Each structure stands twice: as C-alpha cells, then as structure tokens.
C-alpha cells in the first residue's frame, strides 16, 4: 500500500480540512486506523514535514451523530483546559464541531507516544500508577469548569445478567434508587480506565510501566471524584477480575485521593457505575477482544460483572 493510498482513507472533505491545519510545506503521507474507540473512528495520520522528517496527528471522526456534538465539545474544551497542566493529554489542533468543513464532526489532535496495556502481567505496578494519575487529574482546578456529569443508568434500565445473583443485584439496584449523595466537584475524565491510558512498557520488564498519556476526553465532566474511581474500578474488575476492582479505591486513597467520607456514599458510586456497565457489556468487551483478550467474551464479562457486583454488596453493603 502506498502512502498516497493510505492518505485516501481519510474522506475527501476531511482530508482537505486537515491539510489546511498543517504547517506550510507539510502533507499527509500515511494513515492508520486505531482500534479500541467506541464513540468515534480514530486514525493516526503521518505528516511529512518540510525538513524531510515526519510527525503524527490523531483524527477523531464522530460518524455516529448521537451525542456527537456534546462529545466533541467536551473533548475540545477538556484538551484546551489541560494544556500546560502537566496531565499528559493530547494537544488540540483543530475542531469542526458542526461538520461545517468535514463529512462528519471531527477533531484533530497531537499524537502521544505509548500504548494501552490490557494484559494481566504487571498489574501490581500499573494499578498504583493509574491511581496516581487519576489523583493528579482530580487535583486540577480549571478556571472554567467543564459541563456537569451525566448519570448513565437508572434502576429501571439495569440489565441483570443471566444466572446472576438475584438478591445481590436487587440490593444493588435499590442502592441507586436513592438520591445521589452530596459531593464536592472535581474535574473528571469520566471514562478513565486502562483502555484510555497509554504506557511506555517493555514486554521484558512489565513492572517498569510508565504512563505517557491519557486519551479520550469526550466525556470530561465536573462531578464527584468517586465516579471516576468507580468507573476505573468496574473496568479493572471486568478486565482482570473482581479483586482488582475492589483494590483500586484503596490504591486511589493510598495515592492521596479523597473519597466520600461515608461507606454508604462510596458504595453508591461504585454500584452506580458497575450497573451502568450492565447495559453495554457487549459494546465495551468487543475492543478488548480486538486488542488480544479473546477470552473476554460477552458471557465471560457478564460473569465477572456479576461477581463484582456481588463482591461490592458483600464487602460494602
């Protein structure tokens, strides 16, 4: 495949739009699809520079119009707020929030080094690193707050997996029927989980993994820190087993994070996010399988979710 053929994978109007945001003398010489995105198509663009070298940009294309404008605006706002903060996030290059220039709503950003790591090996190092990074995000006090968080489930929309512990799930659903506990606002990533964190890690030395980037800020919000903790906990439980979901809140506090004071309040957020994932098990597990975790079938993930919800209710309920 030639460089010209690869560049043609970008739709014509979008290709022209990207080209207008390059430096003088630069051009697109390569295009590679990035896997793992759920809300949008992702492409890594190789840019030929004037001096004969290359650099990389990432093009995010929201082909699904549902919530696309909100997602793009949240991400563009977040990347602007994060510039210069020390949080390793992409830099915003350009945005087309109304598809005025591209075929679909599009966002262009800088490319970060590193890769996602979804395997079990090296978890003892990566989980504390994830916790430290999340504490750093929550410590930000932007001059302009992002939009408020969106709750992603209700007691009526929870999908109880086949064969699940009925009593545990009924008790968990009752938890989220209550009003949300009082909370102190923090800057949230809102989808902070291993699939959105990049690491520099050698296969020979997985214990030396170092975070190089945090991506996918399309749900960035203002809300309770416990909600980000709960989301990462639930994803760790589904990827690596319930014990890792239970471990993450402890790691967050060990890293200096502050959770809700009362156990019942912490349980509310942990359960809310776990139950929200019940509605999208198939959607979240597919990218994991594409990334090499073939054993994480929809059924296997449902079973882990059941075990995690049951463990939450046994431990905190």
PDB file of N, CA and C in Angstrom, residues 104-208:
ATOM      1  N   UNK A 104     -18.137  14.523   8.620  1.00  0.00           N
ATOM      2  CA  UNK A 104     -18.694  14.281   9.956  1.00  0.00           C
ATOM      3  C   UNK A 104     -18.002  15.215  10.940  1.00  0.00           C
ATOM      4  N   UNK A 105     -18.592  15.371  12.118  1.00  0.00           N
ATOM      5  CA  UNK A 105     -17.953  16.149  13.166  1.00  0.00           C
ATOM      6  C   UNK A 105     -16.568  15.554  13.417  1.00  0.00           C
ATOM      7  N   UNK A 106     -15.562  16.412  13.472  1.00  0.00           N
ATOM      8  CA  UNK A 106     -14.186  15.911  13.540  1.00  0.00           C
ATOM      9  C   UNK A 106     -13.345  16.736  14.490  1.00  0.00           C
ATOM     10  N   UNK A 107     -12.321  16.067  15.031  1.00  0.00           N
ATOM     11  CA  UNK A 107     -11.389  16.716  15.941  1.00  0.00           C
ATOM     12  C   UNK A 107      -9.984  16.235  15.600  1.00  0.00           C
ATOM     13  N   UNK A 108      -9.047  17.171  15.530  1.00  0.00           N
ATOM     14  CA  UNK A 108      -7.660  16.872  15.190  1.00  0.00           C
ATOM     15  C   UNK A 108      -6.789  17.220  16.388  1.00  0.00           C
ATOM     16  N   UNK A 109      -5.925  16.285  16.784  1.00  0.00           N
ATOM     17  CA  UNK A 109      -5.102  16.494  17.980  1.00  0.00           C
ATOM     18  C   UNK A 109      -3.721  15.897  17.789  1.00  0.00           C
ATOM     19  N   UNK A 110      -2.824  16.245  18.703  1.00  0.00           N
ATOM     20  CA  UNK A 110      -1.483  15.687  18.637  1.00  0.00           C
ATOM     21  C   UNK A 110      -1.497  14.214  19.046  1.00  0.00           C
ATOM     22  N   UNK A 111      -0.483  13.508  18.622  1.00  0.00           N
ATOM     23  CA  UNK A 111      -0.359  12.082  18.915  1.00  0.00           C
ATOM     24  C   UNK A 111       0.570  11.885  20.103  1.00  0.00           C
ATOM     25  N   UNK A 112       0.192  11.003  21.013  1.00  0.00           N
ATOM     26  CA  UNK A 112       1.007  10.707  22.188  1.00  0.00           C
ATOM     27  C   UNK A 112       1.694   9.359  22.030  1.00  0.00           C
ATOM     28  N   UNK A 113       2.920   9.279  22.523  1.00  0.00           N
ATOM     29  CA  UNK A 113       3.656   8.017  22.490  1.00  0.00           C
ATOM     30  C   UNK A 113       3.052   7.049  23.492  1.00  0.00           C
ATOM     31  N   UNK A 114       3.344   5.777  23.308  1.00  0.00           N
ATOM     32  CA  UNK A 114       2.881   4.758  24.243  1.00  0.00           C
ATOM     33  C   UNK A 114       1.789   3.897  23.663  1.00  0.00           C
ATOM     34  N   UNK A 115       1.342   2.937  24.470  1.00  0.00           N
ATOM     35  CA  UNK A 115       0.297   2.017  24.024  1.00  0.00           C
ATOM     36  C   UNK A 115      -0.545   1.597  25.217  1.00  0.00           C
ATOM     37  N   UNK A 116      -1.762   1.165  24.925  1.00  0.00           N
ATOM     38  CA  UNK A 116      -2.596   0.630  26.001  1.00  0.00           C
ATOM     39  C   UNK A 116      -2.087  -0.766  26.358  1.00  0.00           C
ATOM     40  N   UNK A 117      -2.216  -1.126  27.627  1.00  0.00           N
ATOM     41  CA  UNK A 117      -1.791  -2.436  28.119  1.00  0.00           C
ATOM     42  C   UNK A 117      -2.975  -3.051  28.853  1.00  0.00           C
ATOM     43  N   UNK A 118      -3.519  -4.119  28.300  1.00  0.00           N
ATOM     44  CA  UNK A 118      -4.728  -4.723  28.858  1.00  0.00           C
ATOM     45  C   UNK A 118      -4.505  -6.116  29.433  1.00  0.00           C
ATOM     46  N   UNK A 119      -3.276  -6.597  29.388  1.00  0.00           N
ATOM     47  CA  UNK A 119      -2.993  -7.917  29.922  1.00  0.00           C
ATOM     48  C   UNK A 119      -2.868  -7.908  31.439  1.00  0.00           C
ATOM     49  N   UNK A 120      -2.862  -9.091  32.034  1.00  0.00           N
ATOM     50  CA  UNK A 120      -2.788  -9.209  33.485  1.00  0.00           C
ATOM     51  C   UNK A 120      -1.383  -8.965  34.032  1.00  0.00           C
ATOM     52  N   UNK A 121      -0.359  -9.265  33.252  1.00  0.00           N
ATOM     53  CA  UNK A 121       1.008  -9.153  33.746  1.00  0.00           C
ATOM     54  C   UNK A 121       1.359  -7.697  34.045  1.00  0.00           C
ATOM     55  N   UNK A 122       1.963  -7.460  35.195  1.00  0.00           N
ATOM     56  CA  UNK A 122       2.377  -6.112  35.559  1.00  0.00           C
ATOM     57  C   UNK A 122       1.319  -5.270  36.236  1.00  0.00           C
ATOM     58  N   UNK A 123       0.172  -5.880  36.567  1.00  0.00           N
ATOM     59  CA  UNK A 123      -0.923  -5.118  37.187  1.00  0.00           C
ATOM     60  C   UNK A 123      -0.511  -4.485  38.513  1.00  0.00           C
ATOM     61  N   UNK A 124       0.345  -5.181  39.253  1.00  0.00           N
ATOM     62  CA  UNK A 124       0.754  -4.666  40.559  1.00  0.00           C
ATOM     63  C   UNK A 124       1.424  -3.302  40.442  1.00  0.00           C
ATOM     64  N   UNK A 125       2.029  -3.035  39.293  1.00  0.00           N
ATOM     65  CA  UNK A 125       2.651  -1.733  39.051  1.00  0.00           C
ATOM     66  C   UNK A 125       1.682  -0.758  38.410  1.00  0.00           C
ATOM     67  N   UNK A 126       0.898  -1.251  37.459  1.00  0.00           N
ATOM     68  CA  UNK A 126       0.036  -0.346  36.691  1.00  0.00           C
ATOM     69  C   UNK A 126      -1.114   0.211  37.522  1.00  0.00           C
ATOM     70  N   UNK A 127      -1.692  -0.588  38.414  1.00  0.00           N
ATOM     71  CA  UNK A 127      -2.834  -0.100  39.195  1.00  0.00           C
ATOM     72  C   UNK A 127      -2.452   1.089  40.068  1.00  0.00           C
ATOM     73  N   UNK A 128      -1.346   1.047  40.831  1.00  0.00           N
ATOM     74  CA  UNK A 128      -0.946   2.256  41.564  1.00  0.00           C
ATOM     75  C   UNK A 128      -0.646   3.441  40.646  1.00  0.00           C
ATOM     76  N   UNK A 129      -0.071   3.156  39.457  1.00  0.00           N
ATOM     77  CA  UNK A 129       0.207   4.248  38.520  1.00  0.00           C
ATOM     78  C   UNK A 129      -1.096   4.882  38.029  1.00  0.00           C
ATOM     79  N   UNK A 130      -2.090   4.059  37.737  1.00  0.00           N
ATOM     80  CA  UNK A 130      -3.403   4.585  37.343  1.00  0.00           C
ATOM     81  C   UNK A 130      -3.992   5.448  38.451  1.00  0.00           C
ATOM     82  N   UNK A 131      -3.871   4.986  39.685  1.00  0.00           N
ATOM     83  CA  UNK A 131      -4.411   5.736  40.817  1.00  0.00           C
ATOM     84  C   UNK A 131      -3.723   7.080  40.959  1.00  0.00           C
ATOM     85  N   UNK A 132      -2.397   7.112  40.850  1.00  0.00           N
ATOM     86  CA  UNK A 132      -1.667   8.380  40.960  1.00  0.00           C
ATOM     87  C   UNK A 132      -2.063   9.344  39.852  1.00  0.00           C
ATOM     88  N   UNK A 133      -2.256   8.815  38.648  1.00  0.00           N
ATOM     89  CA  UNK A 133      -2.644   9.685  37.539  1.00  0.00           C
ATOM     90  C   UNK A 133      -4.038  10.264  37.747  1.00  0.00           C
ATOM     91  N   UNK A 134      -4.941   9.457  38.263  1.00  0.00           N
ATOM     92  CA  UNK A 134      -6.298   9.945  38.498  1.00  0.00           C
ATOM     93  C   UNK A 134      -6.311  11.003  39.602  1.00  0.00           C
ATOM     94  N   UNK A 135      -5.509  10.818  40.635  1.00  0.00           N
ATOM     95  CA  UNK A 135      -5.410  11.836  41.684  1.00  0.00           C
ATOM     96  C   UNK A 135      -4.924  13.156  41.089  1.00  0.00           C
ATOM     97  N   UNK A 136      -3.956  13.091  40.166  1.00  0.00           N
ATOM     98  CA  UNK A 136      -3.441  14.307  39.536  1.00  0.00           C
ATOM     99  C   UNK A 136      -4.516  15.008  38.705  1.00  0.00           C
ATOM    100  N   UNK A 137      -5.354  14.240  38.032  1.00  0.00           N
ATOM    101  CA  UNK A 137      -6.449  14.836  37.249  1.00  0.00           C
ATOM    102  C   UNK A 137      -7.438  15.525  38.178  1.00  0.00           C
ATOM    103  N   UNK A 138      -7.790  14.861  39.254  1.00  0.00           N
ATOM    104  CA  UNK A 138      -8.771  15.426  40.185  1.00  0.00           C
ATOM    105  C   UNK A 138      -8.234  16.641  40.936  1.00  0.00           C
ATOM    106  N   UNK A 139      -6.918  16.785  40.978  1.00  0.00           N
ATOM    107  CA  UNK A 139      -6.319  17.934  41.666  1.00  0.00           C
ATOM    108  C   UNK A 139      -6.395  19.207  40.841  1.00  0.00           C
ATOM    109  N   UNK A 140      -6.717  19.108  39.569  1.00  0.00           N
ATOM    110  CA  UNK A 140      -6.798  20.293  38.705  1.00  0.00           C
ATOM    111  C   UNK A 140      -7.959  21.182  39.128  1.00  0.00           C
ATOM    112  N   UNK A 141      -7.733  22.486  39.064  1.00  0.00           N
ATOM    113  CA  UNK A 141      -8.777  23.454  39.355  1.00  0.00           C
ATOM    114  C   UNK A 141      -8.866  24.422  38.185  1.00  0.00           C
ATOM    115  N   UNK A 142      -9.511  24.003  37.103  1.00  0.00           N
ATOM    116  CA  UNK A 142      -9.544  24.846  35.897  1.00  0.00           C
ATOM    117  C   UNK A 142     -10.324  26.133  36.128  1.00  0.00           C
ATOM    118  N   UNK A 143      -9.900  27.176  35.444  1.00  0.00           N
ATOM    119  CA  UNK A 143     -10.596  28.460  35.551  1.00  0.00           C
ATOM    120  C   UNK A 143     -12.031  28.338  35.040  1.00  0.00           C
ATOM    121  N   UNK A 144     -12.213  27.464  34.063  1.00  0.00           N
ATOM    122  CA  UNK A 144     -13.548  27.227  33.501  1.00  0.00           C
ATOM    123  C   UNK A 144     -13.919  25.768  33.730  1.00  0.00           C
ATOM    124  N   UNK A 145     -15.002  25.528  34.417  1.00  0.00           N
ATOM    125  CA  UNK A 145     -15.415  24.151  34.673  1.00  0.00           C
ATOM    126  C   UNK A 145     -16.027  23.519  33.428  1.00  0.00           C
ATOM    127  N   UNK A 146     -15.761  22.234  33.213  1.00  0.00           N
ATOM    128  CA  UNK A 146     -16.485  21.527  32.134  1.00  0.00           C
ATOM    129  C   UNK A 146     -17.945  21.338  32.538  1.00  0.00           C
ATOM    130  N   UNK A 147     -18.731  20.807  31.636  1.00  0.00           N
ATOM    131  CA  UNK A 147     -20.147  20.562  31.911  1.00  0.00           C
ATOM    132  C   UNK A 147     -20.304  19.513  33.004  1.00  0.00           C
ATOM    133  N   UNK A 148     -21.459  19.527  33.657  1.00  0.00           N
ATOM    134  CA  UNK A 148     -21.720  18.563  34.713  1.00  0.00           C
ATOM    135  C   UNK A 148     -21.779  17.140  34.189  1.00  0.00           C
ATOM    136  N   UNK A 149     -21.510  16.191  35.069  1.00  0.00           N
ATOM    137  CA  UNK A 149     -21.506  14.777  34.681  1.00  0.00           C
ATOM    138  C   UNK A 149     -22.921  14.312  34.328  1.00  0.00           C
ATOM    139  N   UNK A 150     -22.960  13.252  33.521  1.00  0.00           N
ATOM    140  CA  UNK A 150     -24.230  12.645  33.121  1.00  0.00           C
ATOM    141  C   UNK A 150     -24.305  11.256  33.750  1.00  0.00           C
ATOM    142  N   UNK A 151     -25.350  10.986  34.510  1.00  0.00           N
ATOM    143  CA  UNK A 151     -25.555   9.643  35.067  1.00  0.00           C
ATOM    144  C   UNK A 151     -25.945   8.702  33.930  1.00  0.00           C
ATOM    145  N   UNK A 152     -25.367   7.511  33.916  1.00  0.00           N
ATOM    146  CA  UNK A 152     -25.530   6.646  32.747  1.00  0.00           C
ATOM    147  C   UNK A 152     -26.463   5.475  32.957  1.00  0.00           C
ATOM    148  N   UNK A 153     -27.145   5.410  34.050  1.00  0.00           N
ATOM    149  CA  UNK A 153     -28.074   4.300  34.241  1.00  0.00           C
ATOM    150  C   UNK A 153     -29.166   4.716  35.209  1.00  0.00           C
ATOM    151  N   UNK A 154     -30.211   3.945  35.234  1.00  0.00           N
ATOM    152  CA  UNK A 154     -31.282   4.110  36.224  1.00  0.00           C
ATOM    153  C   UNK A 154     -31.648   2.733  36.732  1.00  0.00           C
ATOM    154  N   UNK A 155     -32.400   2.694  37.819  1.00  0.00           N
ATOM    155  CA  UNK A 155     -32.821   1.401  38.370  1.00  0.00           C
ATOM    156  C   UNK A 155     -33.655   0.622  37.362  1.00  0.00           C
ATOM    157  N   UNK A 156     -34.339   1.330  36.482  1.00  0.00           N
ATOM    158  CA  UNK A 156     -35.232   0.675  35.515  1.00  0.00           C
ATOM    159  C   UNK A 156     -34.500   0.157  34.278  1.00  0.00           C
ATOM    160  N   UNK A 157     -33.298   0.662  33.997  1.00  0.00           N
ATOM    161  CA  UNK A 157     -32.621   0.258  32.761  1.00  0.00           C
ATOM    162  C   UNK A 157     -31.501  -0.752  32.987  1.00  0.00           C
ATOM    163  N   UNK A 158     -31.207  -1.086  34.230  1.00  0.00           N
ATOM    164  CA  UNK A 158     -30.164  -2.072  34.521  1.00  0.00           C
ATOM    165  C   UNK A 158     -30.515  -3.412  33.859  1.00  0.00           C
ATOM    166  N   UNK A 159     -29.507  -4.049  33.275  1.00  0.00           N
ATOM    167  CA  UNK A 159     -29.692  -5.359  32.638  1.00  0.00           C
ATOM    168  C   UNK A 159     -29.032  -6.415  33.523  1.00  0.00           C
ATOM    169  N   UNK A 160     -29.831  -7.210  34.205  1.00  0.00           N
ATOM    170  CA  UNK A 160     -29.291  -8.242  35.099  1.00  0.00           C
ATOM    171  C   UNK A 160     -28.819  -9.423  34.252  1.00  0.00           C
ATOM    172  N   UNK A 161     -27.540  -9.804  34.348  1.00  0.00           N
ATOM    173  CA  UNK A 161     -27.042 -10.910  33.530  1.00  0.00           C
ATOM    174  C   UNK A 161     -27.758 -12.232  33.835  1.00  0.00           C
ATOM    175  N   UNK A 162     -27.848 -13.079  32.846  1.00  0.00           N
ATOM    176  CA  UNK A 162     -28.440 -14.398  33.028  1.00  0.00           C
ATOM    177  C   UNK A 162     -27.671 -15.170  34.083  1.00  0.00           C
ATOM    178  N   UNK A 163     -28.397 -15.758  35.040  1.00  0.00           N
ATOM    179  CA  UNK A 163     -27.779 -16.554  36.076  1.00  0.00           C
ATOM    180  C   UNK A 163     -27.133 -15.760  37.196  1.00  0.00           C
ATOM    181  N   UNK A 164     -27.347 -14.434  37.200  1.00  0.00           N
ATOM    182  CA  UNK A 164     -26.721 -13.588  38.216  1.00  0.00           C
ATOM    183  C   UNK A 164     -27.325 -13.837  39.592  1.00  0.00           C
ATOM    184  N   UNK A 165     -26.601 -13.382  40.612  1.00  0.00           N
ATOM    185  CA  UNK A 165     -27.077 -13.474  41.991  1.00  0.00           C
ATOM    186  C   UNK A 165     -28.230 -12.484  42.148  1.00  0.00           C
ATOM    187  N   UNK A 166     -29.451 -12.984  42.100  1.00  0.00           N
ATOM    188  CA  UNK A 166     -30.633 -12.116  42.063  1.00  0.00           C
ATOM    189  C   UNK A 166     -30.729 -11.227  43.295  1.00  0.00           C
ATOM    190  N   UNK A 167     -30.417 -11.779  44.453  1.00  0.00           N
ATOM    191  CA  UNK A 167     -30.523 -10.996  45.686  1.00  0.00           C
ATOM    192  C   UNK A 167     -29.509  -9.863  45.705  1.00  0.00           C
ATOM    193  N   UNK A 168     -28.287 -10.147  45.274  1.00  0.00           N
ATOM    194  CA  UNK A 168     -27.256  -9.115  45.262  1.00  0.00           C
ATOM    195  C   UNK A 168     -27.610  -8.004  44.286  1.00  0.00           C
ATOM    196  N   UNK A 169     -28.111  -8.386  43.111  1.00  0.00           N
ATOM    197  CA  UNK A 169     -28.460  -7.377  42.119  1.00  0.00           C
ATOM    198  C   UNK A 169     -29.670  -6.557  42.559  1.00  0.00           C
ATOM    199  N   UNK A 170     -30.642  -7.187  43.188  1.00  0.00           N
ATOM    200  CA  UNK A 170     -31.802  -6.438  43.693  1.00  0.00           C
ATOM    201  C   UNK A 170     -31.362  -5.423  44.738  1.00  0.00           C
ATOM    202  N   UNK A 171     -30.444  -5.832  45.621  1.00  0.00           N
ATOM    203  CA  UNK A 171     -29.941  -4.917  46.643  1.00  0.00           C
ATOM    204  C   UNK A 171     -29.139  -3.780  46.013  1.00  0.00           C
ATOM    205  N   UNK A 172     -28.357  -4.108  44.976  1.00  0.00           N
ATOM    206  CA  UNK A 172     -27.567  -3.082  44.296  1.00  0.00           C
ATOM    207  C   UNK A 172     -28.473  -2.074  43.584  1.00  0.00           C
ATOM    208  N   UNK A 173     -29.508  -2.569  42.947  1.00  0.00           N
ATOM    209  CA  UNK A 173     -30.446  -1.674  42.263  1.00  0.00           C
ATOM    210  C   UNK A 173     -31.146  -0.774  43.266  1.00  0.00           C
ATOM    211  N   UNK A 174     -31.451  -1.297  44.424  1.00  0.00           N
ATOM    212  CA  UNK A 174     -32.063  -0.466  45.467  1.00  0.00           C
ATOM    213  C   UNK A 174     -31.127   0.664  45.894  1.00  0.00           C
ATOM    214  N   UNK A 175     -29.820   0.407  45.862  1.00  0.00           N
ATOM    215  CA  UNK A 175     -28.847   1.441  46.234  1.00  0.00           C
ATOM    216  C   UNK A 175     -28.982   2.655  45.325  1.00  0.00           C
ATOM    217  N   UNK A 176     -29.107   2.432  44.015  1.00  0.00           N
ATOM    218  CA  UNK A 176     -29.144   3.585  43.112  1.00  0.00           C
ATOM    219  C   UNK A 176     -30.549   4.178  42.976  1.00  0.00           C
ATOM    220  N   UNK A 177     -31.517   3.605  43.646  1.00  0.00           N
ATOM    221  CA  UNK A 177     -32.823   4.271  43.711  1.00  0.00           C
ATOM    222  C   UNK A 177     -32.761   5.480  44.655  1.00  0.00           C
ATOM    223  N   UNK A 178     -31.775   5.491  45.528  1.00  0.00           N
ATOM    224  CA  UNK A 178     -31.645   6.590  46.468  1.00  0.00           C
ATOM    225  C   UNK A 178     -31.155   7.840  45.746  1.00  0.00           C
ATOM    226  N   UNK A 179     -31.406   9.023  46.321  1.00  0.00           N
ATOM    227  CA  UNK A 179     -30.819  10.242  45.754  1.00  0.00           C
ATOM    228  C   UNK A 179     -29.298  10.176  45.813  1.00  0.00           C
ATOM    229  N   UNK A 180     -28.641  10.825  44.865  1.00  0.00           N
ATOM    230  CA  UNK A 180     -27.175  10.853  44.873  1.00  0.00           C
ATOM    231  C   UNK A 180     -26.680  11.531  46.147  1.00  0.00           C
ATOM    232  N   UNK A 181     -25.627  11.012  46.759  1.00  0.00           N
ATOM    233  CA  UNK A 181     -25.085  11.646  47.968  1.00  0.00           C
ATOM    234  C   UNK A 181     -24.528  13.034  47.644  1.00  0.00           C
ATOM    235  N   UNK A 182     -24.374  13.887  48.627  1.00  0.00           N
ATOM    236  CA  UNK A 182     -23.722  15.178  48.392  1.00  0.00           C
ATOM    237  C   UNK A 182     -22.283  14.959  47.953  1.00  0.00           C
ATOM    238  N   UNK A 183     -21.768  15.813  47.104  1.00  0.00           N
ATOM    239  CA  UNK A 183     -20.408  15.631  46.618  1.00  0.00           C
ATOM    240  C   UNK A 183     -19.735  16.980  46.371  1.00  0.00           C
ATOM    241  N   UNK A 184     -18.416  16.950  46.457  1.00  0.00           N
ATOM    242  CA  UNK A 184     -17.598  18.121  46.143  1.00  0.00           C
ATOM    243  C   UNK A 184     -17.087  17.970  44.720  1.00  0.00           C
ATOM    244  N   UNK A 185     -17.268  18.997  43.908  1.00  0.00           N
ATOM    245  CA  UNK A 185     -16.935  18.893  42.497  1.00  0.00           C
ATOM    246  C   UNK A 185     -15.450  18.763  42.219  1.00  0.00           C
ATOM    247  N   UNK A 186     -15.145  17.934  41.242  1.00  0.00           N
ATOM    248  CA  UNK A 186     -13.788  17.747  40.754  1.00  0.00           C
ATOM    249  C   UNK A 186     -13.809  17.653  39.231  1.00  0.00           C
ATOM    250  N   UNK A 187     -12.670  17.925  38.630  1.00  0.00           N
ATOM    251  CA  UNK A 187     -12.508  17.750  37.189  1.00  0.00           C
ATOM    252  C   UNK A 187     -12.421  16.251  36.910  1.00  0.00           C
ATOM    253  N   UNK A 188     -13.344  15.723  36.137  1.00  0.00           N
ATOM    254  CA  UNK A 188     -13.412  14.287  35.858  1.00  0.00           C
ATOM    255  C   UNK A 188     -13.037  13.973  34.414  1.00  0.00           C
ATOM    256  N   UNK A 189     -12.329  12.881  34.243  1.00  0.00           N
ATOM    257  CA  UNK A 189     -12.141  12.346  32.892  1.00  0.00           C
ATOM    258  C   UNK A 189     -13.444  11.707  32.425  1.00  0.00           C
ATOM    259  N   UNK A 190     -14.068  10.984  33.299  1.00  0.00           N
ATOM    260  CA  UNK A 190     -15.383  10.329  33.155  1.00  0.00           C
ATOM    261  C   UNK A 190     -15.344   9.020  32.371  1.00  0.00           C
ATOM    262  N   UNK A 191     -14.200   8.710  31.745  1.00  0.00           N
ATOM    263  CA  UNK A 191     -14.025   7.383  31.152  1.00  0.00           C
ATOM    264  C   UNK A 191     -12.588   6.929  31.412  1.00  0.00           C
ATOM    265  N   UNK A 192     -12.126   7.185  32.639  1.00  0.00           N
ATOM    266  CA  UNK A 192     -10.761   6.829  32.996  1.00  0.00           C
ATOM    267  C   UNK A 192     -10.700   5.333  33.281  1.00  0.00           C
ATOM    268  N   UNK A 193      -9.984   4.606  32.451  1.00  0.00           N
ATOM    269  CA  UNK A 193      -9.871   3.153  32.558  1.00  0.00           C
ATOM    270  C   UNK A 193      -8.703   2.715  31.684  1.00  0.00           C
ATOM    271  N   UNK A 194      -8.219   1.476  31.854  1.00  0.00           N
ATOM    272  CA  UNK A 194      -6.989   1.067  31.169  1.00  0.00           C
ATOM    273  C   UNK A 194      -6.994   1.272  29.663  1.00  0.00           C
ATOM    274  N   UNK A 195      -8.157   1.186  29.015  1.00  0.00           N
ATOM    275  CA  UNK A 195      -8.196   1.374  27.571  1.00  0.00           C
ATOM    276  C   UNK A 195      -7.944   2.787  27.112  1.00  0.00           C
ATOM    277  N   UNK A 196      -7.956   3.740  28.051  1.00  0.00           N
ATOM    278  CA  UNK A 196      -7.724   5.147  27.697  1.00  0.00           C
ATOM    279  C   UNK A 196      -6.447   5.705  28.311  1.00  0.00           C
ATOM    280  N   UNK A 197      -5.566   4.825  28.753  1.00  0.00           N
ATOM    281  CA  UNK A 197      -4.287   5.246  29.328  1.00  0.00           C
ATOM    282  C   UNK A 197      -3.164   4.579  28.541  1.00  0.00           C
ATOM    283  N   UNK A 198      -2.182   5.369  28.134  1.00  0.00           N
ATOM    284  CA  UNK A 198      -1.049   4.866  27.358  1.00  0.00           C
ATOM    285  C   UNK A 198       0.154   4.683  28.274  1.00  0.00           C
ATOM    286  N   UNK A 199       0.883   3.598  28.023  1.00  0.00           N
ATOM    287  CA  UNK A 199       2.056   3.283  28.828  1.00  0.00           C
ATOM    288  C   UNK A 199       3.287   3.119  27.936  1.00  0.00           C
ATOM    289  N   UNK A 200       4.425   3.470  28.490  1.00  0.00           N
ATOM    290  CA  UNK A 200       5.710   3.067  27.932  1.00  0.00           C
ATOM    291  C   UNK A 200       6.126   1.847  28.741  1.00  0.00           C
ATOM    292  N   UNK A 201       6.091   0.695  28.116  1.00  0.00           N
ATOM    293  CA  UNK A 201       6.375  -0.536  28.854  1.00  0.00           C
ATOM    294  C   UNK A 201       7.083  -1.518  27.937  1.00  0.00           C
ATOM    295  N   UNK A 202       8.093  -2.147  28.464  1.00  0.00           N
ATOM    296  CA  UNK A 202       8.822  -3.164  27.725  1.00  0.00           C
ATOM    297  C   UNK A 202       8.227  -4.526  28.047  1.00  0.00           C
ATOM    298  N   UNK A 203       7.960  -5.356  27.035  1.00  0.00           N
ATOM    299  CA  UNK A 203       7.442  -6.705  27.312  1.00  0.00           C
ATOM    300  C   UNK A 203       8.348  -7.493  28.260  1.00  0.00           C
ATOM    301  N   UNK A 204       9.630  -7.164  28.250  1.00  0.00           N
ATOM    302  CA  UNK A 204      10.575  -7.888  29.108  1.00  0.00           C
ATOM    303  C   UNK A 204      10.552  -7.369  30.546  1.00  0.00           C
ATOM    304  N   UNK A 205      10.044  -6.120  30.744  1.00  0.00           N
ATOM    305  CA  UNK A 205      10.035  -5.532  32.080  1.00  0.00           C
ATOM    306  C   UNK A 205       8.686  -4.862  32.357  1.00  0.00           C
ATOM    307  N   UNK A 206       7.603  -5.638  32.435  1.00  0.00           N
ATOM    308  CA  UNK A 206       6.272  -5.049  32.625  1.00  0.00           C
ATOM    309  C   UNK A 206       6.125  -4.294  33.940  1.00  0.00           C
ATOM    310  N   UNK A 207       6.959  -4.598  34.934  1.00  0.00           N
ATOM    311  CA  UNK A 207       6.867  -3.919  36.226  1.00  0.00           C
ATOM    312  C   UNK A 207       7.386  -2.486  36.167  1.00  0.00           C
ATOM    313  N   UNK A 208       8.013  -2.115  35.030  1.00  0.00           N
ATOM    314  CA  UNK A 208       8.561  -0.761  34.896  1.00  0.00           C
ATOM    315  C   UNK A 208       7.672   0.129  34.024  1.00  0.00           C
TER     316      UNK A 208
END
